[in-house]
Amino acid sequence: MKELFEIFMIFFRIGGFTFGGGYAMLPAIQKEFVEQRNWATGEEILDYYAIGQCTPGIIAVNTATFIGYKRKGIAGGIVATLGMVAPSLLIITTIATFFQHFQDIKIVQHAFGGIRVVVAALIVSTVINMASKSIKNWMSIILFVLAFFAVAILRTSPIIVIVISAITGIIVCRNKDFEENDL
Amino acid sequence: MMIYLKLFAVFFRIGLFSVGGGLATLPFLQEIVHKYGWITSEELYNMIAISESTPGPIGINTATFVGYNTAGVLGGIVATLGEVTPSVIIIVIIAHYFAKFSEEKIVKSSFYGIRPAVAGLIGAAGFEVTKIALFTFDKFNITNNIKDLFDLKGILLFALIFYLIRKFNKHPISYILLAAAIGIVFKF
């Protein structure tokens, strides 16, 4: 019970301070689950993102459900999702009731201008950490660079990128026996 | 009562069929405007603008918003729960089998390829937000003056925050609060 409440509160914090959804919450997830609690490894978080990206629904919610389920089963998955959406419900209901012209308020625009920059810095920093851990050989360097250019420049759908990289992984590893430390 | 069931069903369908997150729900939301008439097109774009500048996943924010405008506080809750229900069901099933099959060679080798690619995907998302935060392409396209391409305030704040993140590695929330304060003080 105590841990379910903790899961709820962690995702409540993440939901309440994530600007921009999906990828923007990655730095906070990394901090809370990998660095502070050791509940998941950085690789596992990447796996959950890949699955969350390819399955229906909001990526942030999919990832939250995955982490919650892993820790505490079905109840954990549900509680994580409820924690993630609770701040949205509170904030949007308040705004919809009192300030329908919320985004025209000057102070909000200025705060958001600053937040946009910091979200960029947080994501870039997280990518550097993740890349330095998941890039171990030539194949992973090539996949990283190709995925980056495919999405950033060619605007390929992320789902296609994930499917192709999975097939590449299967082909490259077909004659390989995995050691404990490989994955 | 009818309206709550309908809201739940409509957002359940959005949660079930929009793959890829972000604004993948947009076509479905436009359908709400045209088919059900619960909100107008203008209201929808206003809601999306607000949802992008408030915390929380954009898809959840818009669901709460549309639900609220259609049927009050309970409408917002019902729409949001409808949108996340398919995710919870699908992910719980996948997570169950993932735990079972994660040691299989085919699963291991696919994720061996997927991980660096996902890091690249997230890199692309970082590139996109960095571009918007640090450069002003709109202004540059009009004036063609190279000075107008760079948002100097943005670049300075980016450099400062990036330095603080790498040096102190505090919780992201502390940097977000700091940046919001700086944004207000220096009129970003």
PDB file of C-alpha atoms in Angstrom, chain B:
ATOM      1  CA  MET B   1     -25.655   9.954 -17.924  1.00  0.00           C
ATOM      2  CA  MET B   2     -25.751   9.342 -21.659  1.00  0.00           C
ATOM      3  CA  ILE B   3     -23.236  12.108 -22.317  1.00  0.00           C
ATOM      4  CA  TYR B   4     -20.695  10.571 -19.893  1.00  0.00           C
ATOM      5  CA  LEU B   5     -20.942   7.167 -21.547  1.00  0.00           C
ATOM      6  CA  LYS B   6     -20.531   8.799 -24.924  1.00  0.00           C
ATOM      7  CA  LEU B   7     -17.513  10.821 -23.774  1.00  0.00           C
ATOM      8  CA  PHE B   8     -15.926   7.704 -22.320  1.00  0.00           C
ATOM      9  CA  ALA B   9     -16.542   5.739 -25.534  1.00  0.00           C
ATOM     10  CA  VAL B  10     -15.224   8.503 -27.818  1.00  0.00           C
ATOM     11  CA  PHE B  11     -12.027   8.981 -25.798  1.00  0.00           C
ATOM     12  CA  PHE B  12     -11.579   5.239 -25.335  1.00  0.00           C
ATOM     13  CA  ARG B  13     -11.508   5.009 -29.113  1.00  0.00           C
ATOM     14  CA  ILE B  14      -8.970   7.864 -29.321  1.00  0.00           C
ATOM     15  CA  GLY B  15      -6.749   6.103 -26.787  1.00  0.00           C
ATOM     16  CA  LEU B  16      -7.061   2.851 -28.710  1.00  0.00           C
ATOM     17  CA  PHE B  17      -6.355   4.124 -32.208  1.00  0.00           C
ATOM     18  CA  SER B  18      -3.888   6.983 -31.850  1.00  0.00           C
ATOM     19  CA  VAL B  19      -0.401   5.533 -32.065  1.00  0.00           C
ATOM     20  CA  GLY B  20       2.747   7.592 -31.592  1.00  0.00           C
ATOM     21  CA  GLY B  21       1.677  10.173 -29.050  1.00  0.00           C
ATOM     22  CA  GLY B  22       1.991  13.942 -29.188  1.00  0.00           C
ATOM     23  CA  LEU B  23      -0.474  15.310 -31.670  1.00  0.00           C
ATOM     24  CA  ALA B  24      -1.467  11.886 -33.028  1.00  0.00           C
ATOM     25  CA  THR B  25      -4.842  12.480 -31.393  1.00  0.00           C
ATOM     26  CA  LEU B  26      -5.488  15.632 -33.420  1.00  0.00           C
ATOM     27  CA  PRO B  27      -7.430  14.040 -36.313  1.00  0.00           C
ATOM     28  CA  PHE B  28      -9.731  12.348 -33.779  1.00  0.00           C
ATOM     29  CA  LEU B  29     -10.290  15.607 -31.932  1.00  0.00           C
ATOM     30  CA  GLN B  30     -11.238  17.300 -35.182  1.00  0.00           C
ATOM     31  CA  GLU B  31     -13.754  14.546 -35.681  1.00  0.00           C
ATOM     32  CA  ILE B  32     -15.324  15.503 -32.343  1.00  0.00           C
ATOM     33  CA  VAL B  33     -15.758  19.023 -33.691  1.00  0.00           C
ATOM     34  CA  HIS B  34     -17.356  17.917 -36.945  1.00  0.00           C
ATOM     35  CA  LYS B  35     -19.276  14.824 -35.930  1.00  0.00           C
ATOM     36  CA  TYR B  36     -20.499  15.560 -32.410  1.00  0.00           C
ATOM     37  CA  GLY B  37     -20.372  19.345 -32.308  1.00  0.00           C
ATOM     38  CA  TRP B  38     -19.426  19.314 -28.605  1.00  0.00           C
ATOM     39  CA  ILE B  39     -16.877  22.047 -29.205  1.00  0.00           C
ATOM     40  CA  THR B  40     -16.069  24.436 -32.060  1.00  0.00           C
ATOM     41  CA  SER B  41     -12.931  24.327 -34.155  1.00  0.00           C
ATOM     42  CA  GLU B  42     -11.743  27.577 -32.590  1.00  0.00           C
ATOM     43  CA  GLU B  43     -12.280  26.236 -29.076  1.00  0.00           C
ATOM     44  CA  LEU B  44     -10.294  23.127 -29.997  1.00  0.00           C
ATOM     45  CA  TYR B  45      -7.259  25.135 -31.144  1.00  0.00           C
ATOM     46  CA  ASN B  46      -7.466  27.286 -28.046  1.00  0.00           C
ATOM     47  CA  MET B  47      -7.508  24.105 -25.933  1.00  0.00           C
ATOM     48  CA  ILE B  48      -4.501  22.660 -27.768  1.00  0.00           C
ATOM     49  CA  ALA B  49      -2.565  25.908 -27.263  1.00  0.00           C
ATOM     50  CA  ILE B  50      -3.297  25.784 -23.527  1.00  0.00           C
ATOM     51  CA  SER B  51      -2.546  22.054 -23.326  1.00  0.00           C
ATOM     52  CA  GLU B  52       0.870  22.674 -24.841  1.00  0.00           C
ATOM     53  CA  SER B  53       1.775  25.312 -22.280  1.00  0.00           C
ATOM     54  CA  THR B  54       0.552  23.556 -19.134  1.00  0.00           C
ATOM     55  CA  PRO B  55       2.214  20.580 -17.441  1.00  0.00           C
ATOM     56  CA  GLY B  56       1.201  17.024 -18.284  1.00  0.00           C
ATOM     57  CA  PRO B  57       0.919  14.987 -21.483  1.00  0.00           C
ATOM     58  CA  ILE B  58      -0.734  17.023 -24.240  1.00  0.00           C
ATOM     59  CA  GLY B  59      -3.161  14.228 -25.132  1.00  0.00           C
ATOM     60  CA  ILE B  60      -4.386  14.017 -21.529  1.00  0.00           C
ATOM     61  CA  ASN B  61      -4.720  17.779 -21.204  1.00  0.00           C
ATOM     62  CA  THR B  62      -6.864  18.038 -24.329  1.00  0.00           C
ATOM     63  CA  ALA B  63      -9.032  15.085 -23.216  1.00  0.00           C
ATOM     64  CA  THR B  64      -9.683  16.755 -19.851  1.00  0.00           C
ATOM     65  CA  PHE B  65     -10.386  20.038 -21.588  1.00  0.00           C
ATOM     66  CA  VAL B  66     -12.828  18.706 -24.176  1.00  0.00           C
ATOM     67  CA  GLY B  67     -14.572  16.596 -21.528  1.00  0.00           C
ATOM     68  CA  TYR B  68     -14.878  19.566 -19.194  1.00  0.00           C
ATOM     69  CA  ASN B  69     -16.259  21.878 -21.845  1.00  0.00           C
ATOM     70  CA  THR B  70     -18.744  19.217 -22.908  1.00  0.00           C
ATOM     71  CA  ALA B  71     -20.001  18.009 -19.530  1.00  0.00           C
ATOM     72  CA  GLY B  72     -18.281  19.812 -16.625  1.00  0.00           C
ATOM     73  CA  VAL B  73     -15.804  18.453 -14.069  1.00  0.00           C
ATOM     74  CA  LEU B  74     -17.106  14.890 -14.255  1.00  0.00           C
ATOM     75  CA  GLY B  75     -16.968  15.075 -18.053  1.00  0.00           C
ATOM     76  CA  GLY B  76     -13.256  15.939 -17.854  1.00  0.00           C
ATOM     77  CA  ILE B  77     -12.579  13.000 -15.549  1.00  0.00           C
ATOM     78  CA  VAL B  78     -14.599  10.553 -17.675  1.00  0.00           C
ATOM     79  CA  ALA B  79     -12.926  11.637 -20.934  1.00  0.00           C
ATOM     80  CA  THR B  80      -9.448  11.296 -19.396  1.00  0.00           C
ATOM     81  CA  LEU B  81     -10.174   7.875 -17.915  1.00  0.00           C
ATOM     82  CA  GLY B  82     -11.593   6.793 -21.272  1.00  0.00           C
ATOM     83  CA  GLU B  83      -8.433   7.865 -23.045  1.00  0.00           C
ATOM     84  CA  VAL B  84      -6.040   6.020 -20.709  1.00  0.00           C
ATOM     85  CA  THR B  85      -8.048   2.803 -20.268  1.00  0.00           C
ATOM     86  CA  PRO B  86      -6.902   1.153 -23.538  1.00  0.00           C
ATOM     87  CA  SER B  87      -3.254   2.025 -22.699  1.00  0.00           C
ATOM     88  CA  VAL B  88      -3.492   0.419 -19.292  1.00  0.00           C
ATOM     89  CA  ILE B  89      -5.079  -2.766 -20.660  1.00  0.00           C
ATOM     90  CA  ILE B  90      -2.716  -3.119 -23.619  1.00  0.00           C
ATOM     91  CA  ILE B  91       0.466  -2.272 -21.695  1.00  0.00           C
ATOM     92  CA  VAL B  92      -0.389  -4.592 -18.802  1.00  0.00           C
ATOM     93  CA  ILE B  93      -0.782  -7.459 -21.289  1.00  0.00           C
ATOM     94  CA  ILE B  94       2.452  -6.571 -23.086  1.00  0.00           C
ATOM     95  CA  ALA B  95       4.366  -6.036 -19.828  1.00  0.00           C
ATOM     96  CA  HIS B  96       3.191  -9.452 -18.637  1.00  0.00           C
ATOM     97  CA  TYR B  97       4.526 -11.218 -21.740  1.00  0.00           C
ATOM     98  CA  PHE B  98       7.585  -8.969 -21.927  1.00  0.00           C
ATOM     99  CA  ALA B  99       8.651 -10.164 -18.489  1.00  0.00           C
ATOM    100  CA  LYS B 100       8.136 -13.752 -19.651  1.00  0.00           C
ATOM    101  CA  PHE B 101       9.890 -13.533 -23.014  1.00  0.00           C
ATOM    102  CA  SER B 102      12.561 -10.919 -22.344  1.00  0.00           C
ATOM    103  CA  GLU B 103      15.177 -13.669 -22.076  1.00  0.00           C
ATOM    104  CA  GLU B 104      14.295 -15.104 -25.494  1.00  0.00           C
ATOM    105  CA  LYS B 105      17.024 -14.562 -28.045  1.00  0.00           C
ATOM    106  CA  ILE B 106      14.754 -12.917 -30.618  1.00  0.00           C
ATOM    107  CA  VAL B 107      13.485 -10.386 -28.052  1.00  0.00           C
ATOM    108  CA  LYS B 108      16.973  -9.691 -26.777  1.00  0.00           C
ATOM    109  CA  SER B 109      18.395  -9.191 -30.244  1.00  0.00           C
ATOM    110  CA  SER B 110      15.545  -6.903 -31.357  1.00  0.00           C
ATOM    111  CA  PHE B 111      16.046  -4.670 -28.348  1.00  0.00           C
ATOM    112  CA  TYR B 112      19.789  -4.772 -28.979  1.00  0.00           C
ATOM    113  CA  GLY B 113      18.957  -2.908 -32.199  1.00  0.00           C
ATOM    114  CA  ILE B 114      16.096  -0.849 -30.788  1.00  0.00           C
ATOM    115  CA  ARG B 115      17.940   0.780 -27.859  1.00  0.00           C
ATOM    116  CA  PRO B 116      20.455   2.885 -29.808  1.00  0.00           C
ATOM    117  CA  ALA B 117      17.674   3.769 -32.282  1.00  0.00           C
ATOM    118  CA  VAL B 118      15.386   4.981 -29.481  1.00  0.00           C
ATOM    119  CA  ALA B 119      18.275   7.044 -28.113  1.00  0.00           C
ATOM    120  CA  GLY B 120      18.455   8.528 -31.640  1.00  0.00           C
ATOM    121  CA  LEU B 121      14.701   9.190 -31.647  1.00  0.00           C
ATOM    122  CA  ILE B 122      14.927  11.002 -28.345  1.00  0.00           C
ATOM    123  CA  GLY B 123      17.932  12.867 -29.735  1.00  0.00           C
ATOM    124  CA  ALA B 124      15.750  14.003 -32.639  1.00  0.00           C
ATOM    125  CA  ALA B 125      13.075  15.210 -30.197  1.00  0.00           C
ATOM    126  CA  GLY B 126      15.802  17.088 -28.301  1.00  0.00           C
ATOM    127  CA  PHE B 127      17.051  18.603 -31.570  1.00  0.00           C
ATOM    128  CA  GLU B 128      13.533  19.766 -32.432  1.00  0.00           C
ATOM    129  CA  VAL B 129      12.914  21.521 -29.098  1.00  0.00           C
ATOM    130  CA  THR B 130      16.428  22.975 -29.063  1.00  0.00           C
ATOM    131  CA  LYS B 131      15.880  24.442 -32.526  1.00  0.00           C
ATOM    132  CA  ILE B 132      12.673  26.137 -31.400  1.00  0.00           C
ATOM    133  CA  ALA B 133      14.159  27.357 -28.121  1.00  0.00           C
ATOM    134  CA  LEU B 134      17.424  28.798 -29.470  1.00  0.00           C
ATOM    135  CA  PHE B 135      16.759  29.947 -33.025  1.00  0.00           C
ATOM    136  CA  THR B 136      14.220  32.329 -34.508  1.00  0.00           C
ATOM    137  CA  PHE B 137      13.812  31.073 -38.057  1.00  0.00           C
ATOM    138  CA  ASP B 138      10.638  33.116 -38.655  1.00  0.00           C
ATOM    139  CA  LYS B 139      12.440  36.379 -38.036  1.00  0.00           C
ATOM    140  CA  PHE B 140      15.508  35.298 -40.022  1.00  0.00           C
ATOM    141  CA  ASN B 141      13.412  34.348 -43.043  1.00  0.00           C
ATOM    142  CA  ILE B 142      11.956  37.841 -43.171  1.00  0.00           C
ATOM    143  CA  THR B 143      15.066  39.927 -42.481  1.00  0.00           C
ATOM    144  CA  ASN B 144      17.743  37.528 -43.796  1.00  0.00           C
ATOM    145  CA  ASN B 145      19.994  39.088 -41.175  1.00  0.00           C
ATOM    146  CA  ILE B 146      22.159  36.401 -39.570  1.00  0.00           C
ATOM    147  CA  LYS B 147      21.874  38.241 -36.247  1.00  0.00           C
ATOM    148  CA  ASP B 148      18.149  37.571 -36.220  1.00  0.00           C
ATOM    149  CA  LEU B 149      18.667  33.822 -36.494  1.00  0.00           C
ATOM    150  CA  PHE B 150      19.897  33.423 -32.919  1.00  0.00           C
ATOM    151  CA  ASP B 151      17.831  33.930 -29.804  1.00  0.00           C
ATOM    152  CA  LEU B 152      20.641  35.250 -27.612  1.00  0.00           C
ATOM    153  CA  LYS B 153      18.688  35.137 -24.351  1.00  0.00           C
ATOM    154  CA  GLY B 154      17.653  31.561 -25.079  1.00  0.00           C
ATOM    155  CA  ILE B 155      21.202  30.480 -25.900  1.00  0.00           C
ATOM    156  CA  LEU B 156      22.577  32.025 -22.694  1.00  0.00           C
ATOM    157  CA  LEU B 157      19.901  30.364 -20.550  1.00  0.00           C
ATOM    158  CA  PHE B 158      20.445  27.051 -22.338  1.00  0.00           C
ATOM    159  CA  ALA B 159      24.197  27.223 -21.689  1.00  0.00           C
ATOM    160  CA  LEU B 160      23.674  28.144 -18.019  1.00  0.00           C
ATOM    161  CA  ILE B 161      21.112  25.415 -17.333  1.00  0.00           C
ATOM    162  CA  PHE B 162      23.058  22.802 -19.280  1.00  0.00           C
ATOM    163  CA  TYR B 163      26.139  23.605 -17.191  1.00  0.00           C
ATOM    164  CA  LEU B 164      24.104  23.339 -13.955  1.00  0.00           C
ATOM    165  CA  ILE B 165      22.569  20.002 -15.024  1.00  0.00           C
ATOM    166  CA  ARG B 166      25.925  18.449 -15.854  1.00  0.00           C
ATOM    167  CA  LYS B 167      27.606  19.848 -12.753  1.00  0.00           C
ATOM    168  CA  PHE B 168      24.963  19.291 -10.044  1.00  0.00           C
ATOM    169  CA  ASN B 169      22.589  16.707 -11.542  1.00  0.00           C
ATOM    170  CA  LYS B 170      19.622  17.914  -9.445  1.00  0.00           C
ATOM    171  CA  HIS B 171      16.004  16.853 -10.017  1.00  0.00           C
ATOM    172  CA  PRO B 172      14.634  18.263 -13.328  1.00  0.00           C
ATOM    173  CA  ILE B 173      11.860  20.037 -11.400  1.00  0.00           C
ATOM    174  CA  SER B 174      14.392  22.386  -9.778  1.00  0.00           C
ATOM    175  CA  TYR B 175      15.691  23.497 -13.192  1.00  0.00           C
ATOM    176  CA  ILE B 176      12.145  23.944 -14.533  1.00  0.00           C
ATOM    177  CA  LEU B 177      11.212  26.189 -11.584  1.00  0.00           C
ATOM    178  CA  LEU B 178      14.453  28.154 -11.971  1.00  0.00           C
ATOM    179  CA  ALA B 179      13.867  28.618 -15.715  1.00  0.00           C
ATOM    180  CA  ALA B 180      10.263  29.732 -15.176  1.00  0.00           C
ATOM    181  CA  ALA B 181      11.495  32.383 -12.706  1.00  0.00           C
ATOM    182  CA  ILE B 182      14.246  33.517 -15.091  1.00  0.00           C
ATOM    183  CA  GLY B 183      11.700  33.588 -17.923  1.00  0.00           C
ATOM    184  CA  ILE B 184       9.423  35.899 -15.935  1.00  0.00           C
ATOM    185  CA  VAL B 185      12.206  38.189 -14.686  1.00  0.00           C
ATOM    186  CA  PHE B 186      13.950  38.553 -18.050  1.00  0.00           C
ATOM    187  CA  LYS B 187      10.758  38.510 -20.142  1.00  0.00           C
ATOM    188  CA  PHE B 188      11.440  35.512 -22.365  1.00  0.00           C
TER     189      PHE B 188
END
